[in-house]
PDB file of N, CA, C and O in Angstrom:
ATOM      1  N   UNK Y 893       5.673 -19.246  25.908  1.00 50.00           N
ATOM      2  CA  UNK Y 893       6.638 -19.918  25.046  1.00 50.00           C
ATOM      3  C   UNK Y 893       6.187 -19.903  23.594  1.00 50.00           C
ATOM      4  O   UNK Y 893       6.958 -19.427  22.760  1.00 50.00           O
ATOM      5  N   UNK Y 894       4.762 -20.481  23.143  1.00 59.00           N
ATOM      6  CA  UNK Y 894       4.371 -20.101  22.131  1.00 59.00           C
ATOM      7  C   UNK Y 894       4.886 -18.896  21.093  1.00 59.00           C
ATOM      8  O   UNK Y 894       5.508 -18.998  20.036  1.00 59.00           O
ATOM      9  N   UNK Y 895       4.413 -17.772  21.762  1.00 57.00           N
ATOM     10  CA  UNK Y 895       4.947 -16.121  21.133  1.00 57.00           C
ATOM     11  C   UNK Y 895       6.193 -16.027  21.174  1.00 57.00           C
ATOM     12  O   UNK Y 895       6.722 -14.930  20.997  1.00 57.00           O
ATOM     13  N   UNK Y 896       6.807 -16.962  21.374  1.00 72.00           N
ATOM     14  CA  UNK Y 896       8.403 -16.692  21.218  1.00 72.00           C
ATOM     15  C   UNK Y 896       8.985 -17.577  19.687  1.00 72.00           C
ATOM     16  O   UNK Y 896       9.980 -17.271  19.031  1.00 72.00           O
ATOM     17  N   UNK Y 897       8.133 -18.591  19.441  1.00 85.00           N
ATOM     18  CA  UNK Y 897       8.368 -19.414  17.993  1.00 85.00           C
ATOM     19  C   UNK Y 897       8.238 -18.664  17.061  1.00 85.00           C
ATOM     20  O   UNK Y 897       7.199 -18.078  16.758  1.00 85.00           O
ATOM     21  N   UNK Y 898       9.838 -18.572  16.216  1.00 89.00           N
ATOM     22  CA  UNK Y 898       9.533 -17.947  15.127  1.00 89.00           C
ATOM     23  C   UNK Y 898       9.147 -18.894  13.714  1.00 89.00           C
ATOM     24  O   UNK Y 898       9.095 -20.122  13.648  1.00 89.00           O
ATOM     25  N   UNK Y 899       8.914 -17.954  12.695  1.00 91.00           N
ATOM     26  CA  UNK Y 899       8.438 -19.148  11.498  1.00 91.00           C
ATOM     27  C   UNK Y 899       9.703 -19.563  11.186  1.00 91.00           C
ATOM     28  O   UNK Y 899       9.696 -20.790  11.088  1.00 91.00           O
ATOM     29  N   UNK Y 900      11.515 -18.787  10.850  1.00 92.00           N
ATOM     30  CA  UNK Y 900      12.199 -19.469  10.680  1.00 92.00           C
ATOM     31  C   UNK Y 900      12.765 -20.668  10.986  1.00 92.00           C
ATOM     32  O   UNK Y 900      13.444 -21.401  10.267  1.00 92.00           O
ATOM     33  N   UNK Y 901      12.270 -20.860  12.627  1.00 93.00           N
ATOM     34  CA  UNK Y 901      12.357 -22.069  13.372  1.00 93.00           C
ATOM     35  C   UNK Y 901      11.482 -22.774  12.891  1.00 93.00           C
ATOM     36  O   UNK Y 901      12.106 -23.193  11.916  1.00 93.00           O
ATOM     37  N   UNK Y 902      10.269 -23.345  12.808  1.00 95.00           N
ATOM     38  CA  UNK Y 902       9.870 -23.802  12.673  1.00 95.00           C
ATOM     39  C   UNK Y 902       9.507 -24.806  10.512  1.00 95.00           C
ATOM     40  O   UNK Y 902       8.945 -25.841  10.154  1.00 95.00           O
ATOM     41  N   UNK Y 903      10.525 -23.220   9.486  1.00 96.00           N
ATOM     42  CA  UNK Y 903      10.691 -23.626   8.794  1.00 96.00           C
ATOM     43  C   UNK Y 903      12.025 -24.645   8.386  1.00 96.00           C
ATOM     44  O   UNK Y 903      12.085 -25.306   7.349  1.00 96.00           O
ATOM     45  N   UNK Y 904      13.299 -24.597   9.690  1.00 95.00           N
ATOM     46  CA  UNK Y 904      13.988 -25.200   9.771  1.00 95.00           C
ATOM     47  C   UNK Y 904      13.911 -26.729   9.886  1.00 95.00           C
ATOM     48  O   UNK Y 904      14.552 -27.635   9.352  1.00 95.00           O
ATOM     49  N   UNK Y 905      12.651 -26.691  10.990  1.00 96.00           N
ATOM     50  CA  UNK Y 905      12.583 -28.198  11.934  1.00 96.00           C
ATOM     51  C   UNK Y 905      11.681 -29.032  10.595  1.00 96.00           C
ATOM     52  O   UNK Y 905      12.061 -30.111  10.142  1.00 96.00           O
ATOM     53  N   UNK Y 906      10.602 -28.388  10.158  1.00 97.00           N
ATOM     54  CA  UNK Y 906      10.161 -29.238   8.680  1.00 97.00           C
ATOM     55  C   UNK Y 906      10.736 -29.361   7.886  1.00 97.00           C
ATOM     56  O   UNK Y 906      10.406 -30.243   7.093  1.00 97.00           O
ATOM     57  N   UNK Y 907      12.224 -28.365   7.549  1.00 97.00           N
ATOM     58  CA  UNK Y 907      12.975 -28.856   6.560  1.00 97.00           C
ATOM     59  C   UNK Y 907      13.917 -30.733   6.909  1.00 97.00           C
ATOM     60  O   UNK Y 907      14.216 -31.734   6.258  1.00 97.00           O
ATOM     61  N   UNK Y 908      13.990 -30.393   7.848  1.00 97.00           N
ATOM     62  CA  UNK Y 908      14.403 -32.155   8.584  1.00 97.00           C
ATOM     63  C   UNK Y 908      13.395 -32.881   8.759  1.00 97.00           C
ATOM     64  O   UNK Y 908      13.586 -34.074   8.994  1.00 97.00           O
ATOM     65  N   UNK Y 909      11.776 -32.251   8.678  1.00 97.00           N
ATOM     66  CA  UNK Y 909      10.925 -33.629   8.473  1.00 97.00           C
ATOM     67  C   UNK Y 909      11.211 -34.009   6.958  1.00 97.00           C
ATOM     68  O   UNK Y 909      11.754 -35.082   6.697  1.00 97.00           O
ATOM     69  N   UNK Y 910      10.837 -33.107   5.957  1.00 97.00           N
ATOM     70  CA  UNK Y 910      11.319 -33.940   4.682  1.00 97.00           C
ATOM     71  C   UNK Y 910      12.561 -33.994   4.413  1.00 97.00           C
ATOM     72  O   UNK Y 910      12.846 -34.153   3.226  1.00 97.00           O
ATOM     73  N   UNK Y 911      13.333 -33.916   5.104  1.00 96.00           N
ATOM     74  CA  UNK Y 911      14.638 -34.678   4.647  1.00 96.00           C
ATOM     75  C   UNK Y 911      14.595 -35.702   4.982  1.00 96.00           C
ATOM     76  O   UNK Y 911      15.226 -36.405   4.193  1.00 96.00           O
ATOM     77  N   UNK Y 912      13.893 -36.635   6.315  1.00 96.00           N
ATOM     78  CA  UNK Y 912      13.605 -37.868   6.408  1.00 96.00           C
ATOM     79  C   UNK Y 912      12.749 -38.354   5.820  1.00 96.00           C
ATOM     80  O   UNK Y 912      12.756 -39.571   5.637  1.00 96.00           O
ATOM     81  N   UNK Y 913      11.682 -37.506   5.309  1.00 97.00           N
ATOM     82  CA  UNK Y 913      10.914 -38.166   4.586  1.00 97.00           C
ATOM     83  C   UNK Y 913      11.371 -38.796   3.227  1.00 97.00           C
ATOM     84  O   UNK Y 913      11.297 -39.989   2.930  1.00 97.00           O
ATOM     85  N   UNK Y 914      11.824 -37.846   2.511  1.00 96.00           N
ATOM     86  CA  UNK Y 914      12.992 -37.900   1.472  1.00 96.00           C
ATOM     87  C   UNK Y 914      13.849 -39.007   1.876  1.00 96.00           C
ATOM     88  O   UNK Y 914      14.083 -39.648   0.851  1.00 96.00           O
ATOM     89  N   UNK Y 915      14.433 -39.544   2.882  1.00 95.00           N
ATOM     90  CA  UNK Y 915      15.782 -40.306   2.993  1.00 95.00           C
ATOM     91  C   UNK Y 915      14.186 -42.004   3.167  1.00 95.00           C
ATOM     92  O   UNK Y 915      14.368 -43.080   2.596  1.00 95.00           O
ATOM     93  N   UNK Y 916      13.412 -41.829   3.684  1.00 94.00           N
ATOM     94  CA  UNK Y 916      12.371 -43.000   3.820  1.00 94.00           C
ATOM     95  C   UNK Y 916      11.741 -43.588   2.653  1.00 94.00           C
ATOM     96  O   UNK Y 916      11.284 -44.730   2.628  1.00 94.00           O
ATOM     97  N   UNK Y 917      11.732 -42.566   1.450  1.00 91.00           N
ATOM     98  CA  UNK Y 917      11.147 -43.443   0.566  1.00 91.00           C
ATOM     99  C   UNK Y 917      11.930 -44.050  -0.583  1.00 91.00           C
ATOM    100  O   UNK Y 917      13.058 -43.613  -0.814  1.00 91.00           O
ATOM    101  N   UNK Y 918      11.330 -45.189  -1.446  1.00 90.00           N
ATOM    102  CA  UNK Y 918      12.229 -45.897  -1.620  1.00 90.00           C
ATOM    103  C   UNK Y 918      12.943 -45.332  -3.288  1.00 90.00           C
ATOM    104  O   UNK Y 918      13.846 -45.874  -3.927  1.00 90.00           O
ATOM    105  N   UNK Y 919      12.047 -43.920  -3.679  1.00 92.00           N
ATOM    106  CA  UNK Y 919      12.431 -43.469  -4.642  1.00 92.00           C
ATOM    107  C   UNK Y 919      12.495 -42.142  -4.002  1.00 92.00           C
ATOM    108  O   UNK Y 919      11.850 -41.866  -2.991  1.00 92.00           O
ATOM    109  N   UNK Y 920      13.266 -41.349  -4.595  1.00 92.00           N
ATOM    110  CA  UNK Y 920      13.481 -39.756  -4.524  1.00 92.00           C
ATOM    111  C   UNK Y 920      12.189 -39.151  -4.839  1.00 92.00           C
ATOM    112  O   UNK Y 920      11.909 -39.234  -6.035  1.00 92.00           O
ATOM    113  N   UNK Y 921      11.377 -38.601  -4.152  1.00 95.00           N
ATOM    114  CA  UNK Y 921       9.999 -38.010  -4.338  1.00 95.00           C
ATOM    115  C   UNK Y 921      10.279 -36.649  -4.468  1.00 95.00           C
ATOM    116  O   UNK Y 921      11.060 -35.992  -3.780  1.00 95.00           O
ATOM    117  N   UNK Y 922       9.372 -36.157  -5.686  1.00 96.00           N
ATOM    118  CA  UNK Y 922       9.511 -35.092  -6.074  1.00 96.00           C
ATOM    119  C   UNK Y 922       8.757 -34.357  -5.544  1.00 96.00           C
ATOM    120  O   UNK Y 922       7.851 -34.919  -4.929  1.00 96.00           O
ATOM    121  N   UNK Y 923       8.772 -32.716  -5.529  1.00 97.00           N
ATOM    122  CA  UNK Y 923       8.306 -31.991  -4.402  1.00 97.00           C
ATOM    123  C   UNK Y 923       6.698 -31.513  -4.663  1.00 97.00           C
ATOM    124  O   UNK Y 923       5.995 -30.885  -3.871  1.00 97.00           O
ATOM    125  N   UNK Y 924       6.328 -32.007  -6.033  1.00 97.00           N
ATOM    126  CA  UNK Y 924       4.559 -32.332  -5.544  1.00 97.00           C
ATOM    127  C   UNK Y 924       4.231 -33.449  -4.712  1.00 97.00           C
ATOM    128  O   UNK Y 924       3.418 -33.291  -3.802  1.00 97.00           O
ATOM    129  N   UNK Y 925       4.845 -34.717  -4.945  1.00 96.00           N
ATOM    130  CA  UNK Y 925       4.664 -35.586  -4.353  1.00 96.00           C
ATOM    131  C   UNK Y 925       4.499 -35.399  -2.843  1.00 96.00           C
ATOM    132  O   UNK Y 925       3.596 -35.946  -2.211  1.00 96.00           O
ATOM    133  N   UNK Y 926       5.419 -34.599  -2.299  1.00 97.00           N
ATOM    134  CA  UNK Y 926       5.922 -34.446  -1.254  1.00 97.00           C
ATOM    135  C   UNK Y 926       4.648 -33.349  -0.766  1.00 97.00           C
ATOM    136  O   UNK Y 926       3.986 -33.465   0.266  1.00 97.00           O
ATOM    137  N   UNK Y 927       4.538 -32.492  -1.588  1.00 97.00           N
ATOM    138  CA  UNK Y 927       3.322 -31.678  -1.377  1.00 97.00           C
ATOM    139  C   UNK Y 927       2.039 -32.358  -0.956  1.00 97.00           C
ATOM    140  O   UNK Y 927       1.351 -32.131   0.040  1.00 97.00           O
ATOM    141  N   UNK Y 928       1.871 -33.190  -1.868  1.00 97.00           N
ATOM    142  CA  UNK Y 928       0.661 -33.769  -2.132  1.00 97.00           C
ATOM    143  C   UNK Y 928       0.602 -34.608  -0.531  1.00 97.00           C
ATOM    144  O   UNK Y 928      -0.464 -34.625   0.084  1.00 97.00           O
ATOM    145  N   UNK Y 929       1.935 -35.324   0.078  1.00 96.00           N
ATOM    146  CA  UNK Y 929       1.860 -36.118   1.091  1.00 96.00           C
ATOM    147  C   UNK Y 929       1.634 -35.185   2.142  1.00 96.00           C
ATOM    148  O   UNK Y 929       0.972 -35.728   3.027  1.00 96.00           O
ATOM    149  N   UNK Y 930       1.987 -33.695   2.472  1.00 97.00           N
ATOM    150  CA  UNK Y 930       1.881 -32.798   3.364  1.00 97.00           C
ATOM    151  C   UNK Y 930       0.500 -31.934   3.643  1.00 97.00           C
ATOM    152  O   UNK Y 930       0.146 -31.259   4.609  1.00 97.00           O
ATOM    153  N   UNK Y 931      -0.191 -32.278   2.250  1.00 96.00           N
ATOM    154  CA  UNK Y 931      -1.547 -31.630   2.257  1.00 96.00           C
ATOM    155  C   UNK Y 931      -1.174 -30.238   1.943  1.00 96.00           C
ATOM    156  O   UNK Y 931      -1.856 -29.408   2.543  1.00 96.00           O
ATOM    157  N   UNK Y 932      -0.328 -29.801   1.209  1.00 96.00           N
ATOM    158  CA  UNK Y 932       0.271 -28.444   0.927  1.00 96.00           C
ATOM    159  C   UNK Y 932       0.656 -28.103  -0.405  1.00 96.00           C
ATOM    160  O   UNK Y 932       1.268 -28.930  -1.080  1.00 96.00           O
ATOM    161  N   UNK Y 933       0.384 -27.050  -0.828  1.00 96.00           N
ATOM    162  CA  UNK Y 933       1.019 -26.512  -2.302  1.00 96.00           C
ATOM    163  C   UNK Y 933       2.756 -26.999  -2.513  1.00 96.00           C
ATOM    164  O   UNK Y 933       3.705 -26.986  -1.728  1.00 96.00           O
ATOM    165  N   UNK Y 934       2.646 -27.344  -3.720  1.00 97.00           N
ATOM    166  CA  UNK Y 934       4.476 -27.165  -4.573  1.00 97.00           C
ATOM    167  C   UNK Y 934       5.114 -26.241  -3.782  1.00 97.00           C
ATOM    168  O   UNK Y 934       6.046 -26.557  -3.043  1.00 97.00           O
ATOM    169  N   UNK Y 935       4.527 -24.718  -3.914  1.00 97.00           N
ATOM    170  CA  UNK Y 935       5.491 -23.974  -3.780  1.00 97.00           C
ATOM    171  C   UNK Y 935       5.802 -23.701  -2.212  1.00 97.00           C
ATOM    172  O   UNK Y 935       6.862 -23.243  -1.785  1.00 97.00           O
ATOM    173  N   UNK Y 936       4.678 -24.069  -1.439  1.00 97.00           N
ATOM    174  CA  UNK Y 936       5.222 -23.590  -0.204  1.00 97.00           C
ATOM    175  C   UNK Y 936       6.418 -25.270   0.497  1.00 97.00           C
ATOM    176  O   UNK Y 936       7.055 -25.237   1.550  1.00 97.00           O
ATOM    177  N   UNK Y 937       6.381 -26.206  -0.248  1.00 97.00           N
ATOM    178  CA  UNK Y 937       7.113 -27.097   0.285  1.00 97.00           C
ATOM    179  C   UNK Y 937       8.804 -26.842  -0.766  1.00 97.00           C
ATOM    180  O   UNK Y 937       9.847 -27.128  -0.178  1.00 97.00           O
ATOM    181  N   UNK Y 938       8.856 -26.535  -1.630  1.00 97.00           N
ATOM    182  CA  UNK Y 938       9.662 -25.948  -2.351  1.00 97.00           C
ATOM    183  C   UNK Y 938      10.368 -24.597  -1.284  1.00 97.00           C
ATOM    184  O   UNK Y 938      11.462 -24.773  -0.749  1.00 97.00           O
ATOM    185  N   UNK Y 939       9.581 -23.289  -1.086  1.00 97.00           N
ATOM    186  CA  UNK Y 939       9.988 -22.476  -0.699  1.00 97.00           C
ATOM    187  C   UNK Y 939      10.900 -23.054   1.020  1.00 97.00           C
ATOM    188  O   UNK Y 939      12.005 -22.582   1.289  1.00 97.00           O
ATOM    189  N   UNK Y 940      10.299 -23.937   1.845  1.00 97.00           N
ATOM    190  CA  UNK Y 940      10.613 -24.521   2.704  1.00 97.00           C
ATOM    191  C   UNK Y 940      12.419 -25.459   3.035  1.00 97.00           C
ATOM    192  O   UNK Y 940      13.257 -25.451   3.937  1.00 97.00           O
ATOM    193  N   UNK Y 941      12.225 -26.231   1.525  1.00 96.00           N
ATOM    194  CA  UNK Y 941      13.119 -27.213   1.151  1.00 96.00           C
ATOM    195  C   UNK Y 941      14.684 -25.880   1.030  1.00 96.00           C
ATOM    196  O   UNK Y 941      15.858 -26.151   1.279  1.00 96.00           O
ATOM    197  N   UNK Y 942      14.056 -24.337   0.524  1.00 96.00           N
ATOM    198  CA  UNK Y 942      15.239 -24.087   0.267  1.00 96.00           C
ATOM    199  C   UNK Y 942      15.255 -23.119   1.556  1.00 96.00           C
ATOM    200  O   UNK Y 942      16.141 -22.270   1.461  1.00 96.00           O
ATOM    201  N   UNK Y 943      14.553 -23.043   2.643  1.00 93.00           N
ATOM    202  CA  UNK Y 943      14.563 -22.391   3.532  1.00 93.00           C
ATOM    203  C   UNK Y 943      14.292 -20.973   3.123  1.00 93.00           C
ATOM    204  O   UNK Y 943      15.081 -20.069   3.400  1.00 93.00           O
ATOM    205  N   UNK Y 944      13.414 -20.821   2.604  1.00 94.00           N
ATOM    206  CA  UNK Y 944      12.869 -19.333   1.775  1.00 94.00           C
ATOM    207  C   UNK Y 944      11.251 -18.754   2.493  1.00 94.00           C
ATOM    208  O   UNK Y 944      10.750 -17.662   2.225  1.00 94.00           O
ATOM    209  N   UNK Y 945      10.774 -19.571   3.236  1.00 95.00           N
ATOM    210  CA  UNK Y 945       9.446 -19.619   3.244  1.00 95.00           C
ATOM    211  C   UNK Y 945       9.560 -18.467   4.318  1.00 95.00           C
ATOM    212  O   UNK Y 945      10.400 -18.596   5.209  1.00 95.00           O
ATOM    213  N   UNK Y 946       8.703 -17.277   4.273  1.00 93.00           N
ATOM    214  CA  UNK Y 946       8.704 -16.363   5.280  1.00 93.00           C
ATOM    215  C   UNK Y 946       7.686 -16.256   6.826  1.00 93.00           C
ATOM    216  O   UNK Y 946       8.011 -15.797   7.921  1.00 93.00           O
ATOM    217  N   UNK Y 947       6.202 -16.955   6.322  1.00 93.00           N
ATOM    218  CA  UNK Y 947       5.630 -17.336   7.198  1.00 93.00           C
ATOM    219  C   UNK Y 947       5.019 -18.301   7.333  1.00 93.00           C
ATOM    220  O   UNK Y 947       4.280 -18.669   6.420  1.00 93.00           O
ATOM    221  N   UNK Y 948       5.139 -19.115   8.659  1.00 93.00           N
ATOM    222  CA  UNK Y 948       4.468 -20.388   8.910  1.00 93.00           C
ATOM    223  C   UNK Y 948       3.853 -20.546   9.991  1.00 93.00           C
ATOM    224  O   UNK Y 948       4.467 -20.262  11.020  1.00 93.00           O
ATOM    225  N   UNK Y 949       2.352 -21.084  10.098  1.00 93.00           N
ATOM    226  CA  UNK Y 949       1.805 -21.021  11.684  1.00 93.00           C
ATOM    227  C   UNK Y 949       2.404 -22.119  12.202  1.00 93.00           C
ATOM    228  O   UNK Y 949       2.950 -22.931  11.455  1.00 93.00           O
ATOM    229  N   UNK Y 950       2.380 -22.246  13.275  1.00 94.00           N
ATOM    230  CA  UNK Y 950       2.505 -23.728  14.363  1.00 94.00           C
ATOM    231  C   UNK Y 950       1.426 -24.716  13.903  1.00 94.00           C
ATOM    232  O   UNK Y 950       1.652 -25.875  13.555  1.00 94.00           O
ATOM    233  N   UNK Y 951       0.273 -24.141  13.941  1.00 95.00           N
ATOM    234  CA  UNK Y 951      -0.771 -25.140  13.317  1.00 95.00           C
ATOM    235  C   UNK Y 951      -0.379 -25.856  12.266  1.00 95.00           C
ATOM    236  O   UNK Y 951      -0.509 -27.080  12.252  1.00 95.00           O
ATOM    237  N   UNK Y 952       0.129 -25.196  11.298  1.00 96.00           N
ATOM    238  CA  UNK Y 952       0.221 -25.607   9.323  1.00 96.00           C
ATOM    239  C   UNK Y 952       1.259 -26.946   9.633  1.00 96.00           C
ATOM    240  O   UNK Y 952       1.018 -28.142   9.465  1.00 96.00           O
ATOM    241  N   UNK Y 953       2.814 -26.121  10.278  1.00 96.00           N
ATOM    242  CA  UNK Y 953       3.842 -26.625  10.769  1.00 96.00           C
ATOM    243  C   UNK Y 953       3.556 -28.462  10.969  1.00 96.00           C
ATOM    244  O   UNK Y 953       3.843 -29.518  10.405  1.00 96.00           O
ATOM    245  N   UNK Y 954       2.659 -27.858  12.389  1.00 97.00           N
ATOM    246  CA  UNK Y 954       2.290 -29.508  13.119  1.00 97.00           C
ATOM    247  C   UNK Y 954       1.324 -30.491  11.870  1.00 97.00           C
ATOM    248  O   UNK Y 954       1.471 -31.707  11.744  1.00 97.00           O
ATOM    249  N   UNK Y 955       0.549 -29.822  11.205  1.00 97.00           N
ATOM    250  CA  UNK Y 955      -0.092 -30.932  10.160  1.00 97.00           C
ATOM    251  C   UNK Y 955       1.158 -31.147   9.309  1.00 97.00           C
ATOM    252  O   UNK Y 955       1.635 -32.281   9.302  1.00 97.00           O
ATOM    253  N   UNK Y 956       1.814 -30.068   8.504  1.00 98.00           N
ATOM    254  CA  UNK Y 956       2.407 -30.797   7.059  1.00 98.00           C
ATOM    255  C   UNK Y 956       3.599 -31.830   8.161  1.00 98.00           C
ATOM    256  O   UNK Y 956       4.281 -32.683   7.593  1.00 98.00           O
ATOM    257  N   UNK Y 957       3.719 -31.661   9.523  1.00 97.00           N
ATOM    258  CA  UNK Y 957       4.979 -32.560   9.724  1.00 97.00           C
ATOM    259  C   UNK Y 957       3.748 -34.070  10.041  1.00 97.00           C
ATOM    260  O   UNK Y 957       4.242 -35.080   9.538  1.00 97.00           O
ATOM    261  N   UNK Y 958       2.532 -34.330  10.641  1.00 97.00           N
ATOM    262  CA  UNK Y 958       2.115 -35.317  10.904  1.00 97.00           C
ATOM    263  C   UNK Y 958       1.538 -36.253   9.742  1.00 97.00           C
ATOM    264  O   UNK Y 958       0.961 -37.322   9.938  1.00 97.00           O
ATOM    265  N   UNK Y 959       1.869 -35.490   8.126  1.00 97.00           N
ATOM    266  CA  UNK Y 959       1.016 -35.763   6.927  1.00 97.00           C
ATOM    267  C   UNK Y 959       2.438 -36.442   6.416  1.00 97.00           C
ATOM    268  O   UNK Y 959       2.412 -37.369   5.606  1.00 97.00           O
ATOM    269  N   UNK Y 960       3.628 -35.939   6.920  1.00 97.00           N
ATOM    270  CA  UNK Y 960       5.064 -36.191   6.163  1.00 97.00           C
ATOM    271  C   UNK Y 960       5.567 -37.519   7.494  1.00 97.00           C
ATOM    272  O   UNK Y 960       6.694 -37.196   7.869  1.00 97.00           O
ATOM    273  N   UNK Y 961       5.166 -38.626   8.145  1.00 96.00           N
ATOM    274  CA  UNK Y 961       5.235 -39.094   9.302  1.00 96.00           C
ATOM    275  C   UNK Y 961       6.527 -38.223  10.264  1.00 96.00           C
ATOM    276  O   UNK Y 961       7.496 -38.871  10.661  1.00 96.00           O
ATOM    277  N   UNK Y 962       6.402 -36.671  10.579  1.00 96.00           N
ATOM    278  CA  UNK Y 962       6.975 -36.336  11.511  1.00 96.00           C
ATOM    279  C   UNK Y 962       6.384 -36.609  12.827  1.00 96.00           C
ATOM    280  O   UNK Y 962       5.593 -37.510  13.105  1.00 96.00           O
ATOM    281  N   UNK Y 963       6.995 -35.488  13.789  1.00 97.00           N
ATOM    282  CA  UNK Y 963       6.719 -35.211  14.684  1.00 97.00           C
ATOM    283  C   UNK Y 963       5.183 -34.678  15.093  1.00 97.00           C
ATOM    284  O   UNK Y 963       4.679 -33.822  14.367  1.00 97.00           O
ATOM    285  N   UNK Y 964       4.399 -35.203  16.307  1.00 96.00           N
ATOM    286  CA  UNK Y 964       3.151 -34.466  15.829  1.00 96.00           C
ATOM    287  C   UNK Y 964       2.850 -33.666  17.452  1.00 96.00           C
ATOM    288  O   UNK Y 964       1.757 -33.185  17.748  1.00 96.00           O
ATOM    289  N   UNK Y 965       3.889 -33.662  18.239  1.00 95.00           N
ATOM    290  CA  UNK Y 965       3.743 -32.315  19.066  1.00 95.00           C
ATOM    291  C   UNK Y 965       4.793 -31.117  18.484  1.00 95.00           C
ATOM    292  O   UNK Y 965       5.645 -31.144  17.596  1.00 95.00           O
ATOM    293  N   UNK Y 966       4.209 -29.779  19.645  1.00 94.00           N
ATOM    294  CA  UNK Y 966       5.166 -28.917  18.893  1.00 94.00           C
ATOM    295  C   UNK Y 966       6.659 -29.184  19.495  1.00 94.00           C
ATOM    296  O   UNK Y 966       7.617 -29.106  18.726  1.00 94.00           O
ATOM    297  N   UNK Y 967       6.878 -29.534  21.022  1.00 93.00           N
ATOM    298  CA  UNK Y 967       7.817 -29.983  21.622  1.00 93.00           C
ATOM    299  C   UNK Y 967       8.646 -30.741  20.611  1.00 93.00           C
ATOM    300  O   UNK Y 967       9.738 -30.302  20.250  1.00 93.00           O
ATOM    301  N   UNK Y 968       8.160 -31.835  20.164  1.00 95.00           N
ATOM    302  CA  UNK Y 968       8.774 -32.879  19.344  1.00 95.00           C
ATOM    303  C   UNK Y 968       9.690 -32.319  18.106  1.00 95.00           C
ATOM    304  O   UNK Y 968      10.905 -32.391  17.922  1.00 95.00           O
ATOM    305  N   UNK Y 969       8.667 -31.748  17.348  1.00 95.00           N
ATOM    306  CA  UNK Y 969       8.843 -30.609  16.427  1.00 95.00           C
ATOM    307  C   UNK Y 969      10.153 -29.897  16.431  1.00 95.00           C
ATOM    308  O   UNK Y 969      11.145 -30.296  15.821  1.00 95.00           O
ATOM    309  N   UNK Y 970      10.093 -28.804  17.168  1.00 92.00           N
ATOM    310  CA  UNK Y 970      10.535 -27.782  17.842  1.00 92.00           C
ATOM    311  C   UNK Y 970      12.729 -28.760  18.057  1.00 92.00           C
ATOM    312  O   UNK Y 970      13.756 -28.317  17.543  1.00 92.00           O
ATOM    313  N   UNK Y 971      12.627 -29.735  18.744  1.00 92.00           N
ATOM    314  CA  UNK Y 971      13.331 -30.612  18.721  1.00 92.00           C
ATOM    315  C   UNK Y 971      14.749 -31.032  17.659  1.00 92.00           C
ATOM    316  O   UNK Y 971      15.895 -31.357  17.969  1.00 92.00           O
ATOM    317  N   UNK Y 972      13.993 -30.835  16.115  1.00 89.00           N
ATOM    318  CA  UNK Y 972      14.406 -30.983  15.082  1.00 89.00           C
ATOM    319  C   UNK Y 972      15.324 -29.865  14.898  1.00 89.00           C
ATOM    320  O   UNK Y 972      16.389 -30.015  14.300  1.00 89.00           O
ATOM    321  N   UNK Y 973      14.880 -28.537  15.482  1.00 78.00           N
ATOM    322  CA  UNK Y 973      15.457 -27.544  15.064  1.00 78.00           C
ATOM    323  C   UNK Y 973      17.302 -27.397  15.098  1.00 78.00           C
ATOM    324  O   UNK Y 973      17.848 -26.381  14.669  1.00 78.00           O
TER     325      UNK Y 973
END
């Protein structure tokens, strides 16, 4: 099942972790902020937000969603999609 996850999937299902993350805080956080909360560069949470990002591991995936209070299996994850 693994080898079957693509990165677009998985750049989908984090685009709905920060959209909740985004809808949770009590100001509009800007996308260093948002970076900074994911443990991740501007641009790859940027490239993400506009669904641009071309590759993403499952690993990266499962931290920036458990750093953004997502999901922290891939099941869970995966879910969002």
């Amino acid at each position: 099942m693994i080898n079957n996850i693509s990165s677009s999937n998985l750049v989908r299902a984090l685009q709905t972790v920060i959209q909740t993350y985004e809808e949770n805080c009590h100001e509009q956080p800007s996308i260093q902020k948002i970076a900074d909360h994911a443990r991740s560069s501007y641009t790859t949470i940027r490239e993400i937000k506009k669904g641009l990002l071309k590759s993403l591991s499952i690993k990266k995936a499962l931290e920036m969603s458990t750093w953004l209070n997502g999901p922290t299996t891939l099941e869970e994850l995966l879910r969002l999609n």
